[in-house]
C-alpha atoms as a printed R data frame, in Angstrom:
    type eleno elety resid chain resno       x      y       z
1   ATOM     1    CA   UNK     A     1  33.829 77.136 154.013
2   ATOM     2    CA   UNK     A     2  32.936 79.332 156.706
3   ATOM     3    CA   UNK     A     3  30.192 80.241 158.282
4   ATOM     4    CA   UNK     A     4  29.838 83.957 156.573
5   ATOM     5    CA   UNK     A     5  30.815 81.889 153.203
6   ATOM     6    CA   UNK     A     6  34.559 83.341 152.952
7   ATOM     7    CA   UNK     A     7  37.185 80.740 152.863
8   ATOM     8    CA   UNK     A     8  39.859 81.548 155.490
9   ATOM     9    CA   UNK     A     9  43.624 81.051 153.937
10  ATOM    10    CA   UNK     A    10  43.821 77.720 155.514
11  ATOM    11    CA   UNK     A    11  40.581 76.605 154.221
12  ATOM    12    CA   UNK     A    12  42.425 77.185 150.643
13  ATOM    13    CA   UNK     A    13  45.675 75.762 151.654
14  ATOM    14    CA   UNK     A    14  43.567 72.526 152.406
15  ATOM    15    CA   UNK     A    15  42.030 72.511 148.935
16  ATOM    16    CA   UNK     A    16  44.876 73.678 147.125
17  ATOM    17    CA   UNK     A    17  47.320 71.099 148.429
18  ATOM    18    CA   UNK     A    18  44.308 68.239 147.860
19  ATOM    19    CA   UNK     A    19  44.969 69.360 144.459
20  ATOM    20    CA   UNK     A    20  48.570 69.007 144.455
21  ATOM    21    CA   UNK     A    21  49.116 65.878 145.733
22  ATOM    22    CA   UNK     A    22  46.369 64.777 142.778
23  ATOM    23    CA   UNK     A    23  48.407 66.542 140.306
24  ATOM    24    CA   UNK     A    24  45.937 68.457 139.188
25  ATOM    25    CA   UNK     A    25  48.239 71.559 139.173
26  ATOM    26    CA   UNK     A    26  45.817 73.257 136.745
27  ATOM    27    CA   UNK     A    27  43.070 73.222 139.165
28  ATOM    28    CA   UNK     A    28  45.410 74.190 141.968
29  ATOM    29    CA   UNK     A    29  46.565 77.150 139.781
30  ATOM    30    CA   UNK     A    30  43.419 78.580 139.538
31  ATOM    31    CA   UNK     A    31  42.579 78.284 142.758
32  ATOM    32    CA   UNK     A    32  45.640 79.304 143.827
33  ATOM    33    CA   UNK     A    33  45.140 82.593 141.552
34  ATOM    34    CA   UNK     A    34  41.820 83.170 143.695
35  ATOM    35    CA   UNK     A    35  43.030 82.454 147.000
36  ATOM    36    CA   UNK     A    36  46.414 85.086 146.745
37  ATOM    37    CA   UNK     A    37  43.881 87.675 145.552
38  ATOM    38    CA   UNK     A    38  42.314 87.688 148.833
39  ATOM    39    CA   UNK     A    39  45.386 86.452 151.064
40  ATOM    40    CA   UNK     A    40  48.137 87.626 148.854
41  ATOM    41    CA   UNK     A    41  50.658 87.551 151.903
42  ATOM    42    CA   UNK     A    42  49.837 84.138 152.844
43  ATOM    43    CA   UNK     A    43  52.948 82.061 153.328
44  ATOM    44    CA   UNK     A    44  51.398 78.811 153.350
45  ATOM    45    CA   UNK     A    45  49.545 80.164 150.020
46  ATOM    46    CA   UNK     A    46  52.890 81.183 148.417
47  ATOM    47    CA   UNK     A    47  54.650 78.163 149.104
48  ATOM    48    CA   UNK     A    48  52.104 76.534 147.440
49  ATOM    49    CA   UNK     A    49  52.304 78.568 144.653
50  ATOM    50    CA   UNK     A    50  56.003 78.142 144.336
51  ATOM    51    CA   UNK     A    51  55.452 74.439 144.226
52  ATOM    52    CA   UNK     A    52  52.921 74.688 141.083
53  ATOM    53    CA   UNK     A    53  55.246 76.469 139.325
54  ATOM    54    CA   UNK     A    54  58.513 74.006 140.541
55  ATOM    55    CA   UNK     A    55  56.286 71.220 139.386
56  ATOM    56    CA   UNK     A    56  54.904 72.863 135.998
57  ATOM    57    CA   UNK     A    57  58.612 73.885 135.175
58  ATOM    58    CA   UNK     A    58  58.779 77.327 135.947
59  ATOM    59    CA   UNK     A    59  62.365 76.837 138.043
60  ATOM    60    CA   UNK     A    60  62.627 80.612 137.973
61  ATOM    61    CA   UNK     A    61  59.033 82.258 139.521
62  ATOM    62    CA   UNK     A    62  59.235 78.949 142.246
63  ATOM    63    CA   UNK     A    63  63.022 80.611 143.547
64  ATOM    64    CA   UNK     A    64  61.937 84.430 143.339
65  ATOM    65    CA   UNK     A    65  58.232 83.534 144.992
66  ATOM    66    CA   UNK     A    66  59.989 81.347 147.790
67  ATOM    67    CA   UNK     A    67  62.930 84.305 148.339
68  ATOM    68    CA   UNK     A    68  60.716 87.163 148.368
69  ATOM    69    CA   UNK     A    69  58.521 85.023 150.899
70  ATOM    70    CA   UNK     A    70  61.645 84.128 152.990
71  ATOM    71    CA   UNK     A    71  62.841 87.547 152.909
72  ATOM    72    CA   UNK     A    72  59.758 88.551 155.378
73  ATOM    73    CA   UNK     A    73  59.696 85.079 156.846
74  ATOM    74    CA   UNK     A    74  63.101 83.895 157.484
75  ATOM    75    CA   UNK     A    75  62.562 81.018 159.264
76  ATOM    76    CA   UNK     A    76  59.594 79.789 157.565
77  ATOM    77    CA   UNK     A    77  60.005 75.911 157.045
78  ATOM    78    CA   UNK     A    78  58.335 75.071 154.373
79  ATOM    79    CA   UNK     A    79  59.477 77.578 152.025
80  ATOM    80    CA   UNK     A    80  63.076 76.784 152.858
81  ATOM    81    CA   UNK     A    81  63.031 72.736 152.775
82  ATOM    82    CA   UNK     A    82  61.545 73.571 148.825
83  ATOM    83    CA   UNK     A    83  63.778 76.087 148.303
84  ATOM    84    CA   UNK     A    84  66.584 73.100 148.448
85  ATOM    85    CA   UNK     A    85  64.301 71.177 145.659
86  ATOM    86    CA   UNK     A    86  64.663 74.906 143.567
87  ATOM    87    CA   UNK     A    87  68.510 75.609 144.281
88  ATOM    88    CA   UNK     A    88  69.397 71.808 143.261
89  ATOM    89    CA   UNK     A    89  66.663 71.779 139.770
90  ATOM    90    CA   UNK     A    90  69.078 75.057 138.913
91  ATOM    91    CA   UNK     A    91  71.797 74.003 139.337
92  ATOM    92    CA   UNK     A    92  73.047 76.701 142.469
93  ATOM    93    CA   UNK     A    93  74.462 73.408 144.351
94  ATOM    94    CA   UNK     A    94  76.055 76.224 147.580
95  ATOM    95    CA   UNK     A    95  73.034 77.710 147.701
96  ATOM    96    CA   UNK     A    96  71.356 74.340 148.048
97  ATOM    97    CA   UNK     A    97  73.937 72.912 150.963
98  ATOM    98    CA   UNK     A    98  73.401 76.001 152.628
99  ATOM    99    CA   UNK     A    99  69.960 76.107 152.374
100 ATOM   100    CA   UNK     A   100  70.515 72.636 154.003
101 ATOM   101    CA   UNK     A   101  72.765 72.861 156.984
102 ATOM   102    CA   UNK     A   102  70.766 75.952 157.869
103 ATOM   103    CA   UNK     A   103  67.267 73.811 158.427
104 ATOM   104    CA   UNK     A   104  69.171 71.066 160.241
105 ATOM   105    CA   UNK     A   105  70.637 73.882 162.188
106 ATOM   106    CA   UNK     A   106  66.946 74.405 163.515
107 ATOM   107    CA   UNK     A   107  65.671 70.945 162.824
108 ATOM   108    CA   UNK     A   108  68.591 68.361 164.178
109 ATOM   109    CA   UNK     A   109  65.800 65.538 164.282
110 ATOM   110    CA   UNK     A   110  64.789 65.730 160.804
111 ATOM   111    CA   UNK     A   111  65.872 62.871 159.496
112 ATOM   112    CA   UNK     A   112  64.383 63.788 155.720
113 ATOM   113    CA   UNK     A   113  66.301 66.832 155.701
114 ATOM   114    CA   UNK     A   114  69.672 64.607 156.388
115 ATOM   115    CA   UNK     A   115  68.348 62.095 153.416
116 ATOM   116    CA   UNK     A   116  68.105 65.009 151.529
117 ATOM   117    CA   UNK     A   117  71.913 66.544 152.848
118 ATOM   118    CA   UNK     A   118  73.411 62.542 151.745
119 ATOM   119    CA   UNK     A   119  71.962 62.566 148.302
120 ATOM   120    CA   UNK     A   120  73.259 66.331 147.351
121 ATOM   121    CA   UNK     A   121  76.771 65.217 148.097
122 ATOM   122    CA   UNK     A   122  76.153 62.020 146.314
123 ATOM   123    CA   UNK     A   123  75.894 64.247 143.520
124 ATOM   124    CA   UNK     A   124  78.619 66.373 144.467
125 ATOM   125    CA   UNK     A   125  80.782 63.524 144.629
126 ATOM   126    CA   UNK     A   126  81.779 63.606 148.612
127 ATOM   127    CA   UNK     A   127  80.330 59.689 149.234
128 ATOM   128    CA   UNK     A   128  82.198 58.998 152.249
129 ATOM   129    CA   UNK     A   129  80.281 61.848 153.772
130 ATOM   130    CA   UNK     A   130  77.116 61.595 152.147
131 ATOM   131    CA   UNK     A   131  76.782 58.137 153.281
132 ATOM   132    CA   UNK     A   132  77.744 59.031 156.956
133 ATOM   133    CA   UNK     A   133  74.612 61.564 156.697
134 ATOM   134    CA   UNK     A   134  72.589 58.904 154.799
135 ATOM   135    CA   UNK     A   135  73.180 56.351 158.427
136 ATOM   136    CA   UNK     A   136  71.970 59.867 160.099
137 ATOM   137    CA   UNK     A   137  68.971 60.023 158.197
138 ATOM   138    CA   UNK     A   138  68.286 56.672 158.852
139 ATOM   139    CA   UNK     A   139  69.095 56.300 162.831
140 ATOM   140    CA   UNK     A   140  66.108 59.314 162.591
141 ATOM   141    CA   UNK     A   141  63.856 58.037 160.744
142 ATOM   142    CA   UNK     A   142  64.050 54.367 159.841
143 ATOM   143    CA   UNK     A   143  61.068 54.237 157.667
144 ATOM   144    CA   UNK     A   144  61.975 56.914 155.248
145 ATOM   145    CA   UNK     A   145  62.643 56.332 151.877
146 ATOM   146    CA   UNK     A   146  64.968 58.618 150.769
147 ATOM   147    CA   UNK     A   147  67.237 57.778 154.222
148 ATOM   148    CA   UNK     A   148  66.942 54.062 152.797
149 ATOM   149    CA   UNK     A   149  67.658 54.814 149.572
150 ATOM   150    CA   UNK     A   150  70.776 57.181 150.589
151 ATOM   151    CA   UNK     A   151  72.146 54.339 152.382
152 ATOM   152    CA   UNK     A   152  71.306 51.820 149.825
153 ATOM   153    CA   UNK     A   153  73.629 53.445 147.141
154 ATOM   154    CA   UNK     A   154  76.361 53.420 150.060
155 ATOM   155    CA   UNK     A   155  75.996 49.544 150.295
156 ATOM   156    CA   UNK     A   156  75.867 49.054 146.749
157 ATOM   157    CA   UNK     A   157  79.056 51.200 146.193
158 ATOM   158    CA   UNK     A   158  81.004 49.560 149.137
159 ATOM   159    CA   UNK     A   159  79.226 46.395 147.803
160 ATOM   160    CA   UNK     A   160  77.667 45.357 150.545
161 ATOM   161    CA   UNK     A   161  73.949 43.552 150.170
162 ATOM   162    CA   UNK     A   162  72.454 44.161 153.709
163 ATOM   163    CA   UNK     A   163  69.590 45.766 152.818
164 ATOM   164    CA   UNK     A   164  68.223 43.300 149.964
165 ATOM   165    CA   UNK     A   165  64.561 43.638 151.533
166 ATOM   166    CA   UNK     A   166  63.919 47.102 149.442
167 ATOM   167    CA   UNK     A   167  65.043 47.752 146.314
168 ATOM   168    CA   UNK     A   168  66.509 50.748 144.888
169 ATOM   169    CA   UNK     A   169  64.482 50.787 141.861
170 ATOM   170    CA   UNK     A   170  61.715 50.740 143.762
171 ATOM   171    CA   UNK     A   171  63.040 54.062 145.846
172 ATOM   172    CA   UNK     A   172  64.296 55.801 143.130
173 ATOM   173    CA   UNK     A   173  60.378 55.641 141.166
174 ATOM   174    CA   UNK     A   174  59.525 57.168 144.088
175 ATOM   175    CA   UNK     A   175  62.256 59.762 144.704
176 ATOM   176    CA   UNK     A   176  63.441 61.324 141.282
177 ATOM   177    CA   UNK     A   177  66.233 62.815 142.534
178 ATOM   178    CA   UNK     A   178  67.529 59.816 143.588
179 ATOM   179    CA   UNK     A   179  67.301 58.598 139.701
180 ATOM   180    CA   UNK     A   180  69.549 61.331 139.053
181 ATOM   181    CA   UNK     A   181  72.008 61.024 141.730
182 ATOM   182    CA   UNK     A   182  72.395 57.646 140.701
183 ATOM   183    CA   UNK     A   183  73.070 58.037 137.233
184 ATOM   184    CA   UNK     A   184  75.688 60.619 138.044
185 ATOM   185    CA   UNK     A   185  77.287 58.620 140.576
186 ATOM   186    CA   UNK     A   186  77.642 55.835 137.881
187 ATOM   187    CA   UNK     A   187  79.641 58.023 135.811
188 ATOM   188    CA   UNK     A   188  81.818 59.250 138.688
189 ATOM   189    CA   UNK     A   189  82.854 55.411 139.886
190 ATOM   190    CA   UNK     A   190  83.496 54.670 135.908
191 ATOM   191    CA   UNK     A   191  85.775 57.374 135.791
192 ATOM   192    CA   UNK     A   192  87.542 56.257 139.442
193 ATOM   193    CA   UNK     A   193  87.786 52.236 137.917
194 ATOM   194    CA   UNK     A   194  85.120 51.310 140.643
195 ATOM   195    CA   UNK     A   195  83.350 49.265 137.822
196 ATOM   196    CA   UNK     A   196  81.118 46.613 139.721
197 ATOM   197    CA   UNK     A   197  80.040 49.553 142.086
198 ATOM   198    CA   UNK     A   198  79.037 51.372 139.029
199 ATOM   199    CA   UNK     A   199  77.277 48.000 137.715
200 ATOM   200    CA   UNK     A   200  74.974 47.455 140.720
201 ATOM   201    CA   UNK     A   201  73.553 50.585 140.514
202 ATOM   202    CA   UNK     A   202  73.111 50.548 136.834
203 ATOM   203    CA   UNK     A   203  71.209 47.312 137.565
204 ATOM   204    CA   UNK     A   204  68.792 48.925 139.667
205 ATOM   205    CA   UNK     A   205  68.123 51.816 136.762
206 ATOM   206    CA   UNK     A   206  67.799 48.537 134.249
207 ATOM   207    CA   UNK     A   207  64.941 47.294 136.692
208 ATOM   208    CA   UNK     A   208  63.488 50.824 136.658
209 ATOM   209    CA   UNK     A   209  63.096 50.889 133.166
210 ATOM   210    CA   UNK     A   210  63.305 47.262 131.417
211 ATOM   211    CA   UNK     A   211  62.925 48.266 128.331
212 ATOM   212    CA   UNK     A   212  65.554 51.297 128.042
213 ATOM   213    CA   UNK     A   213  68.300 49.851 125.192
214 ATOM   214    CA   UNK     A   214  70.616 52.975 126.497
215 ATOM   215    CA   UNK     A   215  70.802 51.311 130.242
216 ATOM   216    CA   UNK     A   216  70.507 47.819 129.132
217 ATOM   217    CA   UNK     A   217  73.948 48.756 127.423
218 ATOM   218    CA   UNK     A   218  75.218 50.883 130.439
219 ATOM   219    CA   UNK     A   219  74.594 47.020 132.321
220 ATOM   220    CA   UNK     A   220  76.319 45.213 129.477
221 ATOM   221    CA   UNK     A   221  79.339 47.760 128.868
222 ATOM   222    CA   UNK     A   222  80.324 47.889 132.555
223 ATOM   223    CA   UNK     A   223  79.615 44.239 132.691
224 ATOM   224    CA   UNK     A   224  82.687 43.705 130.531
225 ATOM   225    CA   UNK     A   225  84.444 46.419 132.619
226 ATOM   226    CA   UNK     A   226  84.305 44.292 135.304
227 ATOM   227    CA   UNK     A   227  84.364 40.858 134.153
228 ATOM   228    CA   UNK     A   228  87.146 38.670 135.673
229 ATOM   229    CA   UNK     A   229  88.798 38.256 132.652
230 ATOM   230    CA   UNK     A   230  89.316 41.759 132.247
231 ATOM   231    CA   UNK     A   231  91.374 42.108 135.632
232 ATOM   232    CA   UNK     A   232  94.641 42.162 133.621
233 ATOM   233    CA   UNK     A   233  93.625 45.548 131.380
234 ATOM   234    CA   UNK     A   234  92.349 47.494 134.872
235 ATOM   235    CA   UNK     A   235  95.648 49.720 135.349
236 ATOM   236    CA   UNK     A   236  94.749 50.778 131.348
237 ATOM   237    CA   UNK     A   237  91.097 51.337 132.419
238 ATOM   238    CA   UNK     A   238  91.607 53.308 135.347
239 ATOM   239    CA   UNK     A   239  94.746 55.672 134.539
240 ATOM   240    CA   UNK     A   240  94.472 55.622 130.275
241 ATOM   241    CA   UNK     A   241  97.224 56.941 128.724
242 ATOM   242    CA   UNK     A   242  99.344 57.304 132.275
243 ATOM   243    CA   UNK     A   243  99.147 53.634 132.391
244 ATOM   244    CA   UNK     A   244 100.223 53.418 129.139
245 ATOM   245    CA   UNK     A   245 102.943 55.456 129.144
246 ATOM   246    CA   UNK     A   246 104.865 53.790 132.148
247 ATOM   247    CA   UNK     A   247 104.014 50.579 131.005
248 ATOM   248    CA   UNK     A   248 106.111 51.546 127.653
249 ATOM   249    CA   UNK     A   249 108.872 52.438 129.582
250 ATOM   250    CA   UNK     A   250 108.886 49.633 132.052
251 ATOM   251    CA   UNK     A   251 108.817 46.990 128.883
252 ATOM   252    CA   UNK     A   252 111.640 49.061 127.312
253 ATOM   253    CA   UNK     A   253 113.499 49.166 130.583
254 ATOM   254    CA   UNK     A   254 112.732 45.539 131.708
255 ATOM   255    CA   UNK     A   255 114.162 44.475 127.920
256 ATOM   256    CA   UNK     A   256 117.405 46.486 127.747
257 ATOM   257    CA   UNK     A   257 118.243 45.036 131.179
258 ATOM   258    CA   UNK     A   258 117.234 41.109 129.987
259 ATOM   259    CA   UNK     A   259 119.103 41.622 126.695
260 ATOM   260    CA   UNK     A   260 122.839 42.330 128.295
261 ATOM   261    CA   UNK     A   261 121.654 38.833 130.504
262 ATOM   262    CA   UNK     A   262 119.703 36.661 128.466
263 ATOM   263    CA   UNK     A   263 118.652 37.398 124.805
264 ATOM   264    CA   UNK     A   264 116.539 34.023 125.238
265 ATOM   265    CA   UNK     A   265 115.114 35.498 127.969
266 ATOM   266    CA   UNK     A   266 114.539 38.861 126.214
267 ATOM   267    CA   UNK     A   267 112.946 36.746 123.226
268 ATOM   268    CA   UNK     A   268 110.365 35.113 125.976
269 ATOM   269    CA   UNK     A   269 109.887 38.092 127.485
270 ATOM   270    CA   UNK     A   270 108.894 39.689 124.227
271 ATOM   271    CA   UNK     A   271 106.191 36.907 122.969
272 ATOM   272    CA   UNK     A   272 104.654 37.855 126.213
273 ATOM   273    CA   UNK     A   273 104.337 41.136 125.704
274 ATOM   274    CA   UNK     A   274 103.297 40.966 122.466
275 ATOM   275    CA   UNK     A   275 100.300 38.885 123.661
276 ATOM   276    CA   UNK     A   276  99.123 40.864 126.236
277 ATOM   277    CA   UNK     A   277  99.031 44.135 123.438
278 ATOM   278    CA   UNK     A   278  97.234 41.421 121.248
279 ATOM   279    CA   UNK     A   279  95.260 40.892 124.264
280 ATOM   280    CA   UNK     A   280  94.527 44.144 124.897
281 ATOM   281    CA   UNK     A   281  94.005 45.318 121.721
282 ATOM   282    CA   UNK     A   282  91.329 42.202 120.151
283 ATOM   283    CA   UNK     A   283  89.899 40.686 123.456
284 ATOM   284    CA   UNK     A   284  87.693 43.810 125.334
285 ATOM   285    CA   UNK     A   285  85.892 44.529 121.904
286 ATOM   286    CA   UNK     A   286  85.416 40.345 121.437
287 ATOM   287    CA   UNK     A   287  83.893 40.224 125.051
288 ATOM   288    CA   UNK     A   288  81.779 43.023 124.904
289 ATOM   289    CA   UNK     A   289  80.278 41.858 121.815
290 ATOM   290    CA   UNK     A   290  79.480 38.075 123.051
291 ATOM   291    CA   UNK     A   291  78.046 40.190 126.146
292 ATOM   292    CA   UNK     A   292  75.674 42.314 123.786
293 ATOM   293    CA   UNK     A   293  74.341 39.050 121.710
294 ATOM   294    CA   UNK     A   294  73.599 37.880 125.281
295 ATOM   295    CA   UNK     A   295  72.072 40.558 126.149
296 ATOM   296    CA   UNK     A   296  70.225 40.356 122.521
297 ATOM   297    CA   UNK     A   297  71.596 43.772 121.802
């Protein structure tokens, strides 16, 4: 307080954010509520403000409070770096990259802002150069933990172990949006066959929460994706019914050509195809099942 008993704005920036970082957002809100009546121009005051509402849910006030401040204040940090946070909760991925390039435009030492750059295209699918930015972020600023954590999900996808002295679990409590980009990213290397990149990071959500039964079978299903024995069925796995159909036309090609040699060759031929459909058909749903008792599923 100051001397003639008036807070100044930054006197209830310093309070407000107290608040915030205490999560006592309804404390903060009412402060906030007097502070803006006297300093209703206040950026600092705004982007607080904006960050209440992010935080309480209210996607839509945070973006129009944090453009109608950046529309007087272009260049005002704050504002934009949580503006990124806003564009990526609703979805307005552009806006977000954007928003992005623009503040590492200005800031090219950030190396939070580059953490931040690596996990949106994580999430937008582009890994070879999110984790190009994610070695950025962390050649900045080695003791972040979103740069370590961007680069973490790198090794684990190239399935490399070099940096077993954090965990990601441990990151992604930490960093939400991590959590997410993770689970997306698991359903993006299913889809592309990459099935033990997908497991290692679904290991790390099973450590983040032991007692989910949906991510303990996420573990367990893409454990019998990728088990050795499965090596045989990966064409199938990766290319469905494309797979399918040239293999059907290979067999019927590779058997019109052995019956005008050898029909005991054909016959041989045959058995073994009929076992690997056999195969195919019994064996995945045996191994996943031995995998769930295991798992005590």
């Amino acid at each position: 307080m100051s001397e003639n008993g008036i807070l100044t704005a930054r006197d209830y920036g310093v309070q407000i954010n107290a608040l915030i970082e205490r999560r006592r957002y309804d404390h903060a809100r009412a402060l906030l509520a007097e502070a803006l009546g006297q300093y209703p121009e206040d950026g600092g005051l705004l982007v607080a403000s904006a960050h209440v509402a992010f935080v309480s849910g209210d996607v839509v006030l945070a973006r129009d409070t944090l453009q109608e401040l950046l529309s007087r204040e272009p260049q005002h940090y704050q504002a934009r770096s949580l503006l990124v946070a806003v564009y990526q909760d609703c979805d307005q991925l552009p806006d977000a990259e954007a928003m992005l390039i623009d503040l590492l435009r200005d800031y090219p030492e950030a190396g939070y802002q580059y953490a931040r750059y690596a996990m949106l295209m994580y999430r937008t699918l582009h890994l070879d150069k999110a984790k190009l930015l994610a070695r950025e972020a962390l050649r900045l600023d080695p003791e972040d933990e979103l740069a370590l954590a961007a680069c973490l999900i790198g090794d684990m996808i190239d399935g490399r172990r070099g940096a077993e002295q954090a965990s990601l679990a441990t990151l992604m409590r930490n960093h939400p949006e991590s959590e997410n980009t993770a689970r997306m990213l698991i359903t993006h290397l299913i889809s592309r066959g990459r099935y033990r990149a997908a497991k290692r990071i679904a290991i790390e959500l099973l450590k983040l929460y032991p007692h989910s039964r949906e991510v303990l079978e996420l573990v367990v299903q893409l454990e019998a994706l990728s088990h050795w024995s499965m090596l045989p069925l990966w064409p199938f796995q990766r290319w469905g019914w494309g797979a399918s159909i040239a293999f059907y036309v290979l067999t019927l090609v590779l058997l019109n050509s052995l019956s005008h040699e050898s029909m005991a060759g054909a016959r041989y031929v045959s058995y073994v195809l009929l076992g690997y459909c056999a195969y195919s058909w019994v064996y995945p749903s045996l191994l996943t099942r031995w995998l769930k008792r295991r798992a005590g599923l």
